[in-house]
Coordinates of C-alpha atoms and ligand atoms in Angstrom, one line a residue:
M1 CA 1.1 -19.6 -47.0
K2 CA 1.2 -22.4 -44.7
K3 CA 4.5 -21.0 -43.4
I4 CA 3.1 -17.6 -43.0
L5 CA 0.4 -18.9 -41.0
L6 CA 2.4 -20.8 -38.9
I7 CA 5.0 -17.9 -38.3
I8 CA 1.4 -16.0 -36.9
A9 CA 0.6 -19.0 -34.9
V10 CA 3.8 -18.7 -33.1
M11 CA 3.6 -15.2 -32.9
M12 CA 0.2 -15.3 -31.3
L13 CA 1.6 -18.0 -28.9
A14 CA 4.5 -15.9 -28.0
I15 CA 2.1 -12.8 -27.3
N16 CA 0.1 -14.9 -25.0
V17 CA 2.8 -16.3 -23.2
F18 CA 5.1 -13.7 -22.8
A19 CA 2.6 -10.8 -22.2
A20 CA 3.9 -9.3 -18.9
K21 CA 1.5 -9.2 -15.9
N22 CA 1.6 -6.5 -13.4
V23 CA -0.2 -5.5 -10.1
I24 CA 0.5 -2.3 -8.5
L25 CA -1.3 -2.5 -5.0
M26 CA -1.3 1.1 -3.3
I27 CA -2.4 1.3 0.0
G28 CA -3.2 4.3 1.8
D29 CA -2.6 3.3 5.6
G30 CA -5.5 4.4 7.5
M31 CA -7.1 6.0 4.6
G32 CA -10.9 5.7 5.1
I33 CA -13.3 7.2 2.6
N34 CA -13.4 10.6 4.5
S35 CA -9.7 10.9 4.4
V36 CA -10.2 11.0 0.6
K37 CA -13.1 13.0 0.5
M38 CA -11.4 15.7 2.8
T39 CA -8.6 15.8 0.3
N40 CA -10.7 16.1 -2.5
Y41 CA -12.7 18.9 -0.8
Y42 CA -9.7 20.9 0.3
T43 CA -8.0 20.6 -3.1
G44 CA -11.3 21.4 -5.2
K45 CA -10.2 18.4 -7.4
E46 CA -11.2 14.5 -7.5
L47 CA -8.1 12.5 -6.6
V48 CA -6.8 10.7 -9.4
F49 CA -8.1 7.3 -8.2
Q50 CA -11.4 8.6 -7.7
K51 CA -11.6 8.5 -11.2
F52 CA -11.1 4.9 -11.6
D53 CA -13.8 2.7 -13.4
T54 CA -14.2 -0.1 -10.7
K55 CA -15.1 1.0 -7.2
C56 CA -16.5 -0.8 -4.1
F57 CA -15.8 -1.2 -0.5
A58 CA -13.9 -3.8 1.5
T59 CA -14.1 -5.0 5.2
T60 CA -11.0 -5.1 7.0
Y61 CA -11.5 -7.0 10.4
S62 CA -8.9 -9.3 11.7
V63 CA -9.3 -12.5 13.7
N64 CA -9.7 -10.1 16.8
A65 CA -12.7 -8.2 15.5
K66 CA -14.0 -11.2 14.0
S67 CA -16.5 -9.9 11.3
Y68 CA -18.4 -6.8 9.8
D69 CA -22.1 -6.9 10.5
S70 CA -23.8 -3.9 8.4
N71 CA -26.8 -4.3 10.8
K72 CA -24.7 -3.3 13.6
A73 CA -22.5 -0.9 12.1
W74 CA -25.2 1.9 12.1
K75 CA -27.0 3.7 14.7
D76 CA -29.5 5.0 12.1
A77 CA -28.5 3.8 8.6
S78 CA -31.3 6.0 7.0
K79 CA -29.5 9.1 8.6
N80 CA -25.7 7.7 7.8
I81 CA -25.1 8.0 11.7
P82 CA -22.3 5.4 12.9
N83 CA -22.3 3.2 15.7
W84 CA -18.5 3.7 16.7
E85 CA -18.8 1.7 19.8
Y86 CA -19.4 -1.4 17.5
L87 CA -17.0 -0.2 14.8
S88 CA -14.1 0.0 17.5
S89 CA -13.1 -3.7 17.5
C90 CA -10.9 -3.6 14.6
T91 CA -7.7 -4.8 12.7
D92 CA -4.2 -3.4 12.9
S93 CA -1.8 -2.9 10.2
A94 CA -0.1 -6.1 10.6
A95 CA -3.3 -8.4 10.3
A96 CA -4.6 -6.4 7.6
A97 CA -1.4 -6.6 5.6
T98 CA -1.3 -10.2 6.3
A99 CA -5.0 -10.5 4.7
L100 CA -4.2 -8.3 1.7
N101 CA -0.9 -10.5 0.8
S102 CA -1.8 -14.1 1.9
G103 CA -5.7 -13.9 1.8
L104 CA -6.0 -15.4 5.0
K105 CA -7.0 -13.5 8.6
T106 CA -4.8 -13.6 11.8
L107 CA -4.5 -11.5 15.0
N108 CA -3.7 -8.0 15.3
G109 CA 0.2 -7.7 15.6
V110 CA 0.8 -10.9 13.6
V111 CA 2.5 -10.9 9.8
N112 CA 1.5 -13.8 7.7
R113 CA 1.3 -16.5 10.5
S114 CA -1.6 -17.9 11.7
P115 CA -3.0 -17.3 15.4
E116 CA -1.2 -20.9 16.2
G117 CA 1.7 -19.6 14.2
K118 CA 1.4 -21.7 11.1
L119 CA 3.3 -20.0 8.1
Y120 CA 1.1 -18.2 5.6
I121 CA 2.5 -17.8 2.0
T122 CA 2.1 -14.5 0.2
L123 CA 1.3 -13.6 -3.2
A124 CA 4.6 -12.2 -3.5
Q125 CA 6.3 -15.4 -2.5
V126 CA 4.4 -17.5 -4.9
L127 CA 5.2 -14.9 -7.7
K128 CA 8.9 -14.7 -6.8
K129 CA 8.9 -18.6 -7.3
L130 CA 7.4 -18.2 -10.7
G131 CA 9.8 -15.8 -12.0
Y132 CA 8.3 -12.3 -11.2
S133 CA 9.9 -9.4 -9.8
I134 CA 8.7 -8.0 -6.5
G135 CA 8.8 -4.3 -5.5
D136 CA 8.0 -3.0 -1.7
V137 CA 7.6 0.7 -1.2
T138 CA 6.3 2.7 1.8
T139 CA 6.9 6.3 3.1
V140 CA 7.1 4.9 6.7
R141 CA 9.9 2.6 7.9
W142 CA 10.7 -0.1 5.2
N143 CA 10.3 -3.0 8.1
D144 CA 6.8 -1.6 9.2
A145 CA 3.7 -3.6 9.4
T146 CA 2.4 -3.0 5.6
P147 CA 5.5 -3.5 3.7
S148 CA 6.7 -6.5 5.9
G149 CA 3.3 -7.9 5.1
V150 CA 4.3 -8.4 1.5
Y151 CA 6.6 -11.3 2.6
A152 CA 7.8 -11.5 5.8
H153 CA 6.8 -13.6 8.8
S154 CA 6.4 -12.8 12.4
M155 CA 4.3 -13.4 15.5
A156 CA 5.4 -9.9 16.7
R157 CA 5.2 -6.8 14.0
G158 CA 8.2 -4.6 14.3
S159 CA 10.6 -7.4 15.4
N160 CA 14.1 -7.8 14.4
E161 CA 13.2 -11.4 12.7
I162 CA 11.0 -9.4 10.0
T163 CA 14.0 -6.9 9.5
Y164 CA 16.4 -10.0 8.7
E165 CA 14.1 -11.7 6.6
M166 CA 13.0 -8.9 4.4
I167 CA 16.6 -8.7 3.8
N168 CA 18.1 -12.4 3.6
S169 CA 15.0 -13.9 1.9
K170 CA 16.2 -11.6 -1.0
V171 CA 12.1 -11.7 -2.3
A172 CA 12.1 -7.8 -3.2
N173 CA 14.2 -6.5 -6.1
V174 CA 13.3 -3.4 -4.8
L175 CA 12.7 -2.3 -1.1
S176 CA 12.1 1.1 -0.2
G177 CA 11.1 3.0 2.9
A178 CA 12.2 5.6 5.8
G179 CA 14.9 4.0 7.9
T180 CA 18.5 4.6 8.8
P181 CA 20.3 4.8 11.8
V182 CA 22.1 8.0 10.7
Y183 CA 19.1 10.1 10.5
D184 CA 15.9 11.3 12.6
G185 CA 12.4 11.1 11.9
Y186 CA 12.7 14.8 10.2
G187 CA 15.2 13.6 7.7
N188 CA 18.0 15.4 9.7
K189 CA 21.4 14.0 10.1
R190 CA 22.3 12.4 13.9
E191 CA 25.6 13.0 15.3
T192 CA 25.5 9.5 16.5
P193 CA 23.7 6.6 14.9
V194 CA 20.6 4.8 16.4
Y195 CA 20.2 1.3 15.6
D196 CA 16.4 1.2 17.0
M197 CA 15.0 0.4 13.5
I198 CA 17.8 -2.1 11.9
P199 CA 20.2 -4.1 13.9
K200 CA 23.6 -2.8 13.7
D201 CA 25.2 -5.9 11.9
L202 CA 22.8 -6.2 9.3
W203 CA 23.0 -2.3 8.4
D204 CA 26.9 -2.7 8.4
D205 CA 26.7 -5.7 6.3
L206 CA 24.2 -3.6 3.9
Q207 CA 26.8 -0.7 3.8
N208 CA 29.6 -3.2 2.9
G209 CA 27.7 -4.6 0.1
K210 CA 27.5 -8.0 1.7
K211 CA 23.7 -8.5 1.0
D212 CA 23.0 -8.3 -2.5
Y213 CA 21.3 -4.9 -2.2
K214 CA 22.6 -1.7 -3.7
V215 CA 21.7 0.7 -0.9
I216 CA 20.6 4.2 -2.3
E217 CA 20.1 6.9 0.2
T218 CA 19.7 10.1 -1.2
K219 CA 16.8 11.9 -3.0
K220 CA 19.3 12.8 -6.1
D221 CA 20.4 9.1 -6.3
I222 CA 16.7 7.8 -6.2
N223 CA 15.9 10.3 -9.0
V224 CA 18.9 8.9 -11.1
L225 CA 17.6 5.3 -10.5
A226 CA 14.3 6.2 -11.5
S227 CA 15.5 7.5 -14.8
S228 CA 18.4 5.0 -15.5
K229 CA 18.0 2.8 -18.6
N230 CA 18.4 -0.8 -17.4
P231 CA 19.0 -0.9 -13.5
K232 CA 20.3 -4.3 -12.9
G233 CA 20.3 -6.2 -9.4
N234 CA 18.7 -5.5 -6.3
Y235 CA 18.0 -2.4 -4.5
L236 CA 17.2 -1.1 -0.9
L237 CA 16.2 2.9 -1.1
S238 CA 16.8 3.5 2.6
V239 CA 15.4 7.1 2.6
P240 CA 17.3 9.4 5.3
S241 CA 14.7 9.6 7.9
S242 CA 14.2 7.3 10.8
G243 CA 10.2 7.4 10.9
D244 CA 8.1 9.0 8.0
L245 CA 8.8 10.8 5.3
A246 CA 7.4 14.2 6.8
Y247 CA 7.9 16.4 3.7
T248 CA 4.8 18.3 3.0
K249 CA 2.6 19.2 -0.2
V250 CA 0.6 22.1 1.5
P251 CA 3.0 24.9 2.4
E252 CA 0.8 26.1 5.0
F253 CA 0.7 22.7 6.8
A254 CA 4.7 22.4 6.4
D255 CA 6.4 21.0 9.4
P256 CA 9.4 23.6 9.9
K257 CA 11.6 20.7 11.5
A258 CA 11.2 18.5 8.2
S259 CA 14.3 17.9 6.0
K260 CA 13.7 19.7 2.5
D261 CA 15.8 16.8 0.9
L262 CA 13.2 14.1 1.4
P263 CA 12.3 12.0 -1.7
T264 CA 8.4 12.3 -2.1
L265 CA 6.4 8.9 -2.6
A266 CA 6.1 9.3 -6.3
E267 CA 9.6 9.8 -6.7
I268 CA 10.6 6.2 -4.8
S269 CA 7.7 4.5 -6.7
L270 CA 8.9 5.8 -10.0
A271 CA 12.6 4.4 -8.8
A272 CA 11.1 1.2 -7.7
V273 CA 8.9 0.5 -10.8
N274 CA 11.9 1.3 -13.0
V275 CA 13.7 -1.5 -11.4
V276 CA 10.8 -4.1 -11.4
K277 CA 9.9 -3.4 -15.1
E278 CA 13.2 -5.0 -16.3
N279 CA 11.5 -8.4 -15.8
P280 CA 9.4 -9.1 -18.9
K281 CA 7.4 -11.8 -17.1
G282 CA 6.0 -8.7 -14.9
F283 CA 6.1 -7.6 -11.4
Y284 CA 4.2 -7.4 -8.3
L285 CA 4.6 -3.7 -6.8
M286 CA 3.1 -3.0 -3.5
I287 CA 3.4 1.0 -2.7
E288 CA 2.1 2.5 1.0
G289 CA 1.1 6.0 2.0
G290 CA 1.8 4.9 5.6
S291 CA 2.0 8.3 7.0
I292 CA -1.9 9.0 6.5
D293 CA -2.5 6.6 9.3
H294 CA 0.0 8.3 11.6
A295 CA -1.7 11.8 10.8
N296 CA -5.4 10.4 11.3
H297 CA -3.8 8.6 14.8
A298 CA -2.9 12.1 15.8
N299 CA -6.4 13.5 14.7
N300 CA -4.3 15.7 12.6
A301 CA -6.5 16.5 9.7
K302 CA -4.4 19.1 7.8
E303 CA -1.4 16.3 7.6
C304 CA -4.0 13.6 6.8
I305 CA -4.7 15.9 3.6
N306 CA -1.4 16.4 3.2
Q307 CA -0.3 12.8 3.3
T308 CA -3.2 12.0 0.9
I309 CA -2.1 14.6 -1.6
S310 CA 1.3 12.8 -1.6
F311 CA -0.3 9.3 -2.0
N312 CA -2.5 10.8 -4.7
E313 CA 0.7 12.0 -6.7
A314 CA 2.4 8.4 -6.2
V315 CA -0.8 7.0 -7.7
S316 CA -1.1 9.4 -10.5
A317 CA 2.9 8.6 -11.3
M318 CA 2.3 5.1 -11.4
V319 CA -1.0 5.8 -13.9
D320 CA 1.1 7.9 -16.1
W321 CA 4.1 5.1 -16.0
V322 CA 1.3 2.5 -17.0
N323 CA 0.5 4.8 -20.1
K324 CA 3.8 5.3 -21.1
N325 CA 5.4 2.0 -20.4
S326 CA 2.8 -0.7 -20.3
N327 CA -1.1 -0.9 -21.4
W328 CA -4.2 -1.6 -19.1
E329 CA -4.6 -5.4 -20.4
D330 CA -1.3 -6.0 -18.8
T331 CA -1.3 -3.9 -15.7
V332 CA -3.7 -3.4 -13.0
I333 CA -3.7 -0.8 -10.3
I334 CA -5.6 -1.2 -6.9
V335 CA -5.7 1.8 -4.8
T336 CA -7.5 0.7 -1.1
A337 CA -6.5 1.1 2.8
D338 CA -5.9 -1.5 5.1
H339 CA -8.3 0.2 7.7
E340 CA -9.9 3.4 8.6
T341 CA -8.0 5.7 11.2
G342 CA -9.6 7.9 13.5
Q343 CA -13.2 7.3 13.2
L344 CA -13.1 10.3 11.1
A345 CA -16.9 11.5 10.6
N346 CA -18.8 14.8 10.2
S347 CA -19.1 17.1 13.2
N348 CA -22.7 16.8 13.0
G349 CA -22.5 13.0 13.7
T350 CA -23.2 11.7 10.5
Y351 CA -20.6 9.9 8.4
Y352 CA -19.3 11.5 5.6
V353 CA -17.4 14.8 6.1
G354 CA -18.7 18.2 4.6
N355 CA -17.5 20.2 2.0
N356 CA -16.8 23.9 2.8
G357 CA -15.2 24.6 -0.6
K358 CA -11.6 24.5 -1.9
S359 CA -8.8 25.7 0.4
K360 CA -11.3 25.7 3.7
M361 CA -11.0 22.9 5.9
P362 CA -14.2 20.5 5.7
D363 CA -16.8 20.0 8.3
Y364 CA -14.9 16.7 10.1
K365 CA -14.5 15.3 13.4
Y366 CA -12.4 12.5 14.9
N367 CA -14.1 10.2 17.0
S368 CA -11.0 8.4 18.0
N369 CA -7.3 8.2 18.1
G370 CA -7.3 4.4 16.9
H371 CA -8.5 2.4 14.0
S372 CA -11.9 1.5 13.0
N373 CA -13.7 -1.7 11.4
I374 CA -15.6 0.6 8.8
P375 CA -15.0 -0.8 5.7
V376 CA -12.6 1.0 3.3
P377 CA -12.8 2.2 -0.2
V378 CA -11.4 0.1 -3.3
F379 CA -10.6 1.5 -6.5
V380 CA -9.3 -0.4 -9.3
K381 CA -8.0 0.7 -12.8
G382 CA -7.3 -1.9 -15.6
D383 CA -9.2 -4.3 -18.1
F384 CA -9.2 -6.9 -15.6
G385 CA -10.4 -4.7 -12.5
K386 CA -14.3 -5.4 -13.0
N387 CA -13.3 -9.0 -12.2
I388 CA -13.1 -7.9 -8.3
L389 CA -16.8 -7.1 -8.3
K390 CA -18.0 -10.9 -8.4
Y391 CA -16.7 -11.0 -4.9
A392 CA -19.0 -8.0 -3.9
N393 CA -22.0 -10.1 -2.6
N394 CA -23.0 -7.9 0.1
T395 CA -24.5 -4.4 0.3
D396 CA -24.1 -1.9 3.2
P397 CA -27.1 0.5 3.5
V398 CA -24.9 3.3 3.7
L399 CA -21.5 2.4 1.8
G400 CA -23.1 0.0 -1.1
K401 CA -21.5 -3.0 -2.5
Y402 CA -18.6 -4.3 -0.4
I403 CA -16.2 -7.3 -0.5
D404 CA -13.8 -8.6 2.1
N405 CA -10.0 -7.6 2.1
T406 CA -9.0 -11.4 1.6
D407 CA -10.8 -11.1 -1.9
I408 CA -8.2 -8.5 -3.1
T409 CA -5.7 -11.1 -2.6
K410 CA -7.8 -13.6 -4.5
F411 CA -8.6 -11.2 -7.4
M412 CA -5.1 -10.6 -7.7
G413 CA -4.1 -14.0 -7.7
E414 CA -6.5 -14.6 -10.2
F415 CA -4.7 -12.1 -12.6
Y416 CA -1.6 -13.8 -12.5
G417 CA -3.3 -17.2 -12.7
V418 CA -2.1 -18.1 -8.9
E419 CA -4.9 -19.8 -6.6
M420 CA -5.0 -17.6 -3.5
P421 CA -4.8 -18.2 -0.7
V422 CA -2.2 -21.0 -0.7
K423 CA -3.3 -24.1 1.4
L424 CA -1.9 -24.3 5.0
K425 CA 0.7 -27.2 5.8
Ligands
ZN1 ZN1 -2.3 2.8 12.7

């Protein structure tokens, strides 16, 4: 009897110690609540993440924007009329990615360094040291601001310093996004390579297998990786496009120039999760729908809907993956945005876009082609998810309860038992 009890005790300890911990952080770049609502209204369906149990908003300001004051944010809160002039001072994707990954604020354009240049340590860096696997996925260039924020450092987003660090530090077990010198922004093959996104020496080393990353470049091979049984090693999924994955979900919005052979965000996310899931300790996987931001910068509402559908399909694929391969005790999915883009609102001057029915463009108006400081929605799924609400100590008169984007980092750290932010040296 004693022996049986001892065995049970050891087993329970083992379950406790060896329970995997996984966070899938999904960022719709530039996806304010109105990008979500427009897609919801156009498709006539709630997006997968709108059904998540835990919801709030998050402020996104950087050191440049200083703060978010809900008293100044609305010209008339009782009528939902935003004060866009006040809301124009805002973050960029680099400072927002820094906040989300390090739990610390910085200047626009800076990746994981303080305004004075001190190094910020990111959650992914800490987790890597603790033995977790790391995945970093986007629809835009894999060295763009949001994916580089997972573990790279620089005073200048988009610099070669970041590209080298992302490969040479080997923090990511899987790194994925657009960006090969041999394809153009639409995914069509170039006659001569253009090395504007990745230095030639680094690209050559990757191609020649000198960098510890297996390079996968086709939709077919990405799908093979997604279904392979036990993938070993590190992977760079460098999708054949130099810019966005310009595939389309809504046929009437299709860009005729876009290659039909581009993988979807759902496909590359499934390949990435299949790599990081090999680690019994668990993983941290960041997945960005980066092209929502580009659509909103261009004030292209149809492309915004298109890209948000694609992002939602990736969320759906990850929810299904958890249901089949993990559980909601071990895994948390967070869906949010790094900032709002386009000052998207209703054409009547109020904030929320209007519903004109399924397959009809909603009532909307863009008020700028830049970002804004309006808080973004946060949706969390998983048993641990409700813990994020302990940070929701503020209430906006229109949006409701909100946290700060650095609270998302603290929340994720808590789930892993890691205190974020890491103190500066
Ligand atoms: Zn942007």
